[in-house]
Amino acid sequence: MGIKLSGLIYTLILFPLFGAVVIFLMPKKRFELFQPLAIFLSIIPFSVCLYLFSNENSKGSYQQFDSINWISSYGIKISLGFSGMSHLLLSLTSILVLLSFLSVTENYSKSKGFIGSILVLHFAVNGVFLSGDLLSLFIFFEAILIPMYFLMGIWGGDNRRYATIKFIIYTVFGSIFIFIGTVYTGVISYSQTGTLALDYVTLSNLNFTSQQSKALFLLFTFGFLVKVPLFPLHTWLPDAHVEAPTAGSILLAGVLLKVGAFGILRVSIPFFTEGFLEYRDIIATLSVIGIIYGAVVAIAQIDIKKLIAYSSISHMGFVMLGISSGNLLSLEGAIIQMVNHGLTSGALFMLVGFVYERRHTRRISDFGGLKITMPKYAAIFLFTSFASIGLPGLNGFVGEFMILMGSFGTYKLLSAISAFGVVLAAIYMLWAYQRMFTGEINNEENENLHDLDTRELVSVIPLLVLMLFIGVYPAFIESYVLNDAQIITNVVELFSGGLN
Amino acid sequence: MNTVSQIIGLNWIVIGPTLALVGTALILLFCTITIATSDSVKKVVTISGIFMTLFAIFLKFGLFSTAGPSSYFSEKILLDEFSLFGNVLLGLVLLLNFYPIWNSSFELKDKTTEAIILTLMSTAGFMLMVDSENFMMLFIGLEIGSISLYALAGINKGSLLSNEASLKYFLLGSLASCVLVYGISLMYVSLSITGVYETTIAISFIGIENIPLTTLVGILLLIIGLLFKVAAAPFQSWAPDVYQGSPTGYVGFMAATAKVASFVVLARLCIVSLGLVMDKFELFFSAIIILSILIGSLFATVQTDMKRLIAYSGVIQSGFILSGITSGVNGTSASLFYLAAYIVQLIGIFLIFSVITGELSSDFSMENLSGLFIENKYLSICFSIFMLGLAGLPLTSGFVSKFILITNLWSYEKYILVFALMLSTVAGFYFYLKPIWIAAIDKPENSVPPIQLKLNDKISVGVLAGLTITLGLFPNILINISRWVVQNYL
């Protein structure tokens, strides 16, 4: 092994922050350099992720790296950790950041603040995926808010103030429960080990009573579910998606929604398994309600961006159903579906952004017959829609099929109901496609639209290739999620066996 | 054979910082009323006086390390960890506020050095208060400090708001002092208690069950007098008006010194004197904390004046600090960290306000912030750091202080308080982010008035913002200090 793994991990966390500093220090007059520089700066974390695919550790189960003494008198350390699931999500983040820099042409791509905010966001998200203890997880989880506040606040749509404040308040309200959970775990850790050690290795050796486990599971999971979002907690999501700028939407849907599910997989279930077994029925039921509800509401949308936002609720419902089923197949499916949803919703938001730049509207009824003027765009949109619906041969099918197969073992009725979500997905995606792309051009403003240029094609085609690759050869991605899913399954089986 | 001075414990080093400040103030007074002295000489005198004070505090550390906690001047003055911590914080508050106060004095119509003298006297008084073992000394220190502050609030004689602030502060402050003195006298009447350590001895001697009600009422009134100074609800009503009316250049100093001195004295009282009877006051303190959080959060959300908003935020922060102080030794150490981190943000915010609207202005409405990002990026970034620090976002000192405090509260099993405090944090994100929105995100409707940022203000703001971030990333040193303060009482 040529390069030390820990060095690469530090690069992944710190390089985006370094990039943001570089961007902020650039002279304001050379604005034409900002976007190329940003692309260059985000290629480096991306290539580190690619390099990690050649490393055997990247497939492995969770392993902890360096710990830094943070508050020595309380024994609090900041640790970093890494596993196959982290690696996949890090790769997803770095490719979406890279492509969103490539795809953005609006005026604000010339702004340092915009590019710097995205790089800071990249830093915070990488920090969440690489965190090795509860405290650093919380710190990075909250740090995501700062760049999102500015991204949505400054470069958002007309109603951005309402959407931004709602997003912040919802997330903060959720995260105080994570905070209290962290504190509670710290106090328990203090009583058993004599220090406030919160790293995952210490946590796995602590003994929680049944009551503590249930309380902690509720505290942590509630906080993460706001971010996912699960059905009754989802109302911030459509507003945030609609008002965010294109790059913000891509990252919000592609990456930030995964942070919540990642937290549940990394913290809630492995450490507080008794609580998980107690409350998973509720989560599964709510996920299925979310799947159907999101899909039905998506059918009724007149704004294409809002339609994709509600479809995200539906798709993340599948992820949560897979997680709450808690067997190997469904957990693997859930992690794969997280990556899939990142790719497809990222691509869809990017495509909506392309057409929005041309027409400055997102109402479905303003379009019609785009297939005639923009054939390449129509083909790519159709391809992505199929991936989103879950057509066999594309990535969506792999994840949803595994989730439904796995959850059928645990929740027969619920998984049967949720299968209708796939049908509804076909209705809302294809109907939207039909209204936007087929038929005659009945709006003369659509007559002179030019098709996608090379830059736009370059920024969306990598995502399409990945969708096809995962769909045709799922064994590759499955080998990266196997170990994480296996560990969670073992813990769940251990505890459910003990309870029976 | 012991000399008389050794028996009564005459030791000038112990009150060295107070003496240095009073001496400097007297020299300045002399310069002002007798001989015409140039401003630069006065400036040199003041700066050297402040550094003399800091040096005297340094000497006290030497005395402490050889003698340990001990009392001097026939048990009037106490030298312990609390007094050292308070002295250092008060000295630093004075040092950090030197430039805004100095500049404000020359904005005044008659260009007097009155304000400087009042500032020095106020710090001297509060240092005496922090040092006091005897309750009468505490009262004298508090009065010297507070009366100087009443005068500072009204120093801009032409401004109606400034006069109003001064009068309000004076009337309500005197009332609080009366309550405090009455409490002290009740304690003396019932059990002949006059000092911090005497209280402990008397309580343990007479037994917890046999403490007369008069003593308890006395202690309660003493505590209420101190709570008034830190603006804990329901004794907060003066704070918004005083903050709003007083000349902006002085508010940071006024708010910080009174808070530091009162909280340090309160911490010592709770840990040293009342350790045995804290259970009797638990309900009272819980009510004060919950009220502070509730009233502070509710009123802060509707404010349009930034200085009033910061005043109500101060009410909330007082609730946070009190919750640690009243819950035990480890909680107190967390609260002392919280206090130090909070006053850094407080001073920084008022420094920025005074840069934007001038040192002598009274009002500071939120519109004054609009377009700050376009006009001056440096100030708006520092302002955002301070506000996010108050909100308690990670990577700032606000997060670390809240984390340690809540951890300690949870370990004391005060679950209801924890949930109340955390909910107020959510509300806080609403009203702390609103000014950032106006400063950095909203497009200004009117043209933005230019801001002249002097070099010394730039450095002060930068140092304070840097401290907020540094304490958030590397809190180790200050946490160790705050634990050192209480380690003897564990």
mmCIF file of N, CA and C in Angstrom, chain B residues 18-74:
data_model
loop_
_atom_site.group_PDB
_atom_site.id
_atom_site.type_symbol
_atom_site.label_atom_id
_atom_site.label_comp_id
_atom_site.label_asym_id
_atom_site.label_seq_id
_atom_site.Cartn_x
_atom_site.Cartn_y
_atom_site.Cartn_z
ATOM 1 N N THR B 18 -6.795 46.681 42.953
ATOM 2 C CA THR B 18 -7.732 47.754 43.285
ATOM 3 C C THR B 18 -6.986 49.051 43.528
ATOM 4 N N LEU B 19 -5.871 48.953 44.282
ATOM 5 C CA LEU B 19 -5.093 50.154 44.582
ATOM 6 C C LEU B 19 -4.551 50.778 43.302
ATOM 7 N N ALA B 20 -4.046 49.939 42.399
ATOM 8 C CA ALA B 20 -3.487 50.473 41.157
ATOM 9 C C ALA B 20 -4.555 51.224 40.366
ATOM 10 N N LEU B 21 -5.759 50.638 40.307
ATOM 11 C CA LEU B 21 -6.832 51.292 39.554
ATOM 12 C C LEU B 21 -7.248 52.603 40.205
ATOM 13 N N VAL B 22 -7.418 52.570 41.538
ATOM 14 C CA VAL B 22 -7.833 53.791 42.228
ATOM 15 C C VAL B 22 -6.756 54.858 42.084
ATOM 16 N N GLY B 23 -5.485 54.434 42.193
ATOM 17 C CA GLY B 23 -4.380 55.380 42.044
ATOM 18 C C GLY B 23 -4.392 56.035 40.679
ATOM 19 N N THR B 24 -4.560 55.203 39.638
ATOM 20 C CA THR B 24 -4.606 55.751 38.286
ATOM 21 C C THR B 24 -5.751 56.744 38.149
ATOM 22 N N ALA B 25 -6.906 56.365 38.702
ATOM 23 C CA ALA B 25 -8.060 57.244 38.610
ATOM 24 C C ALA B 25 -7.783 58.570 39.295
ATOM 25 N N LEU B 26 -7.111 58.517 40.452
ATOM 26 C CA LEU B 26 -6.815 59.758 41.192
ATOM 27 C C LEU B 26 -5.846 60.631 40.398
ATOM 28 N N ILE B 27 -4.819 60.002 39.810
ATOM 29 C CA ILE B 27 -3.859 60.786 39.018
ATOM 30 C C ILE B 27 -4.581 61.474 37.868
ATOM 31 N N LEU B 28 -5.462 60.726 37.204
ATOM 32 C CA LEU B 28 -6.201 61.296 36.075
ATOM 33 C C LEU B 28 -7.083 62.446 36.531
ATOM 34 N N LEU B 29 -7.717 62.260 37.671
ATOM 35 C CA LEU B 29 -8.584 63.301 38.217
ATOM 36 C C LEU B 29 -7.778 64.552 38.495
ATOM 37 N N PHE B 30 -6.610 64.341 39.093
ATOM 38 C CA PHE B 30 -5.711 65.447 39.405
ATOM 39 C C PHE B 30 -5.314 66.174 38.122
ATOM 40 N N CYS B 31 -4.916 65.383 37.107
ATOM 41 C CA CYS B 31 -4.519 65.973 35.829
ATOM 42 C C CYS B 31 -5.663 66.781 35.248
ATOM 43 N N THR B 32 -6.875 66.287 35.387
ATOM 44 C CA THR B 32 -8.010 66.938 34.746
ATOM 45 C C THR B 32 -8.338 68.269 35.401
ATOM 46 N N ILE B 33 -8.311 68.305 36.760
ATOM 47 C CA ILE B 33 -8.832 69.504 37.398
ATOM 48 C C ILE B 33 -7.762 70.538 37.702
ATOM 49 N N THR B 34 -6.496 70.168 37.749
ATOM 50 C CA THR B 34 -5.504 71.160 38.104
ATOM 51 C C THR B 34 -4.680 71.630 36.924
ATOM 52 N N ILE B 35 -3.807 70.778 36.431
ATOM 53 C CA ILE B 35 -2.903 71.226 35.373
ATOM 54 C C ILE B 35 -3.416 70.769 34.026
ATOM 55 N N ALA B 36 -3.205 71.583 33.013
ATOM 56 C CA ALA B 36 -3.623 71.200 31.673
ATOM 57 C C ALA B 36 -2.664 70.138 31.140
ATOM 58 N N THR B 37 -3.157 68.934 30.999
ATOM 59 C CA THR B 37 -2.325 67.835 30.517
ATOM 60 C C THR B 37 -2.809 67.438 29.135
ATOM 61 N N SER B 38 -1.873 67.098 28.284
ATOM 62 C CA SER B 38 -2.288 66.718 26.940
ATOM 63 C C SER B 38 -2.893 65.316 26.965
ATOM 64 N N ASP B 39 -3.693 65.047 25.956
ATOM 65 C CA ASP B 39 -4.403 63.765 25.910
ATOM 66 C C ASP B 39 -3.447 62.590 25.862
ATOM 67 N N SER B 40 -2.323 62.777 25.135
ATOM 68 C CA SER B 40 -1.430 61.636 24.988
ATOM 69 C C SER B 40 -0.838 61.240 26.338
ATOM 70 N N VAL B 41 -0.567 62.225 27.195
ATOM 71 C CA VAL B 41 -0.043 61.897 28.523
ATOM 72 C C VAL B 41 -1.083 61.120 29.315
ATOM 73 N N LYS B 42 -2.334 61.601 29.232
ATOM 74 C CA LYS B 42 -3.410 60.901 29.944
ATOM 75 C C LYS B 42 -3.532 59.461 29.453
ATOM 76 N N LYS B 43 -3.385 59.323 28.139
ATOM 77 C CA LYS B 43 -3.511 57.992 27.558
ATOM 78 C C LYS B 43 -2.419 57.069 28.095
ATOM 79 N N VAL B 44 -1.189 57.608 28.129
ATOM 80 C CA VAL B 44 -0.075 56.807 28.636
ATOM 81 C C VAL B 44 -0.321 56.440 30.089
ATOM 82 N N VAL B 45 -0.818 57.418 30.870
ATOM 83 C CA VAL B 45 -1.082 57.148 32.291
ATOM 84 C C VAL B 45 -2.112 56.038 32.428
ATOM 85 N N THR B 46 -3.195 56.135 31.629
ATOM 86 C CA THR B 46 -4.260 55.136 31.744
ATOM 87 C C THR B 46 -3.748 53.754 31.354
ATOM 88 N N ILE B 47 -3.049 53.702 30.210
ATOM 89 C CA ILE B 47 -2.584 52.381 29.757
ATOM 90 C C ILE B 47 -1.615 51.792 30.763
ATOM 91 N N SER B 48 -0.698 52.635 31.277
ATOM 92 C CA SER B 48 0.252 52.070 32.237
ATOM 93 C C SER B 48 -0.475 51.659 33.509
ATOM 94 N N GLY B 49 -1.540 52.406 33.880
ATOM 95 C CA GLY B 49 -2.333 52.007 35.043
ATOM 96 C C GLY B 49 -2.958 50.646 34.849
ATOM 97 N N ILE B 50 -3.502 50.423 33.643
ATOM 98 C CA ILE B 50 -4.147 49.128 33.384
ATOM 99 C C ILE B 50 -3.110 48.006 33.431
ATOM 100 N N PHE B 51 -1.929 48.273 32.851
ATOM 101 C CA PHE B 51 -0.923 47.207 32.886
ATOM 102 C C PHE B 51 -0.380 46.992 34.288
ATOM 103 N N MET B 52 -0.307 48.075 35.094
ATOM 104 C CA MET B 52 0.053 47.919 36.516
ATOM 105 C C MET B 52 -0.942 46.994 37.200
ATOM 106 N N THR B 53 -2.223 47.195 36.889
ATOM 107 C CA THR B 53 -3.262 46.363 37.490
ATOM 108 C C THR B 53 -3.047 44.904 37.132
ATOM 109 N N LEU B 54 -2.816 44.662 35.828
ATOM 110 C CA LEU B 54 -2.604 43.280 35.398
ATOM 111 C C LEU B 54 -1.376 42.692 36.078
ATOM 112 N N PHE B 55 -0.328 43.523 36.251
ATOM 113 C CA PHE B 55 0.876 43.037 36.919
ATOM 114 C C PHE B 55 0.576 42.719 38.383
ATOM 115 N N ALA B 56 -0.254 43.568 39.021
ATOM 116 C CA ALA B 56 -0.605 43.313 40.417
ATOM 117 C C ALA B 56 -1.380 42.010 40.554
ATOM 118 N N ILE B 57 -2.239 41.742 39.556
ATOM 119 C CA ILE B 57 -2.962 40.459 39.584
ATOM 120 C C ILE B 57 -1.968 39.313 39.477
ATOM 121 N N PHE B 58 -0.958 39.509 38.631
ATOM 122 C CA PHE B 58 0.081 38.495 38.475
ATOM 123 C C PHE B 58 0.789 38.241 39.807
ATOM 124 N N LEU B 59 1.066 39.341 40.536
ATOM 125 C CA LEU B 59 1.721 39.187 41.838
ATOM 126 C C LEU B 59 0.845 38.409 42.808
ATOM 127 N N LYS B 60 -0.480 38.625 42.711
ATOM 128 C CA LYS B 60 -1.390 37.902 43.595
ATOM 129 C C LYS B 60 -1.291 36.396 43.383
ATOM 130 N N PHE B 61 -1.049 36.008 42.125
ATOM 131 C CA PHE B 61 -0.898 34.577 41.853
ATOM 132 C C PHE B 61 0.274 34.012 42.640
ATOM 133 N N GLY B 62 1.384 34.801 42.680
ATOM 134 C CA GLY B 62 2.540 34.349 43.437
ATOM 135 C C GLY B 62 2.198 34.182 44.901
ATOM 136 N N LEU B 63 1.476 35.148 45.468
ATOM 137 C CA LEU B 63 1.079 35.076 46.860
ATOM 138 C C LEU B 63 0.185 33.877 47.104
ATOM 139 N N PHE B 64 -0.703 33.639 46.134
ATOM 140 C CA PHE B 64 -1.650 32.530 46.304
ATOM 141 C C PHE B 64 -0.929 31.194 46.326
ATOM 142 N N SER B 65 0.055 31.041 45.418
ATOM 143 C CA SER B 65 0.687 29.720 45.314
ATOM 144 C C SER B 65 1.460 29.375 46.575
ATOM 145 N N THR B 66 1.925 30.408 47.324
ATOM 146 C CA THR B 66 2.625 30.072 48.561
ATOM 147 C C THR B 66 1.660 29.927 49.726
ATOM 148 N N ALA B 67 0.593 30.690 49.735
ATOM 149 C CA ALA B 67 -0.258 30.717 50.917
ATOM 150 C C ALA B 67 -1.517 29.869 50.784
ATOM 151 N N GLY B 68 -1.981 29.620 49.541
ATOM 152 C CA GLY B 68 -3.260 28.926 49.407
ATOM 153 C C GLY B 68 -4.395 29.876 49.738
ATOM 154 N N PRO B 69 -5.636 29.394 49.739
ATOM 155 C CA PRO B 69 -6.757 30.263 50.077
ATOM 156 C C PRO B 69 -6.609 30.820 51.484
ATOM 157 N N SER B 70 -6.678 32.120 51.627
ATOM 158 C CA SER B 70 -6.459 32.720 52.940
ATOM 159 C C SER B 70 -7.154 34.066 52.964
ATOM 160 N N SER B 71 -7.391 34.572 54.213
ATOM 161 C CA SER B 71 -8.058 35.861 54.306
ATOM 162 C C SER B 71 -7.124 36.883 54.930
ATOM 163 N N TYR B 72 -7.340 38.121 54.576
ATOM 164 C CA TYR B 72 -6.468 39.215 55.000
ATOM 165 C C TYR B 72 -7.322 40.344 55.556
ATOM 166 N N PHE B 73 -6.629 41.327 56.143
ATOM 167 C CA PHE B 73 -7.302 42.521 56.690
ATOM 168 C C PHE B 73 -8.426 42.133 57.646
ATOM 169 N N SER B 74 -8.050 41.410 58.688
ATOM 170 C CA SER B 74 -8.989 40.873 59.676
ATOM 171 C C SER B 74 -10.257 40.321 59.023
#
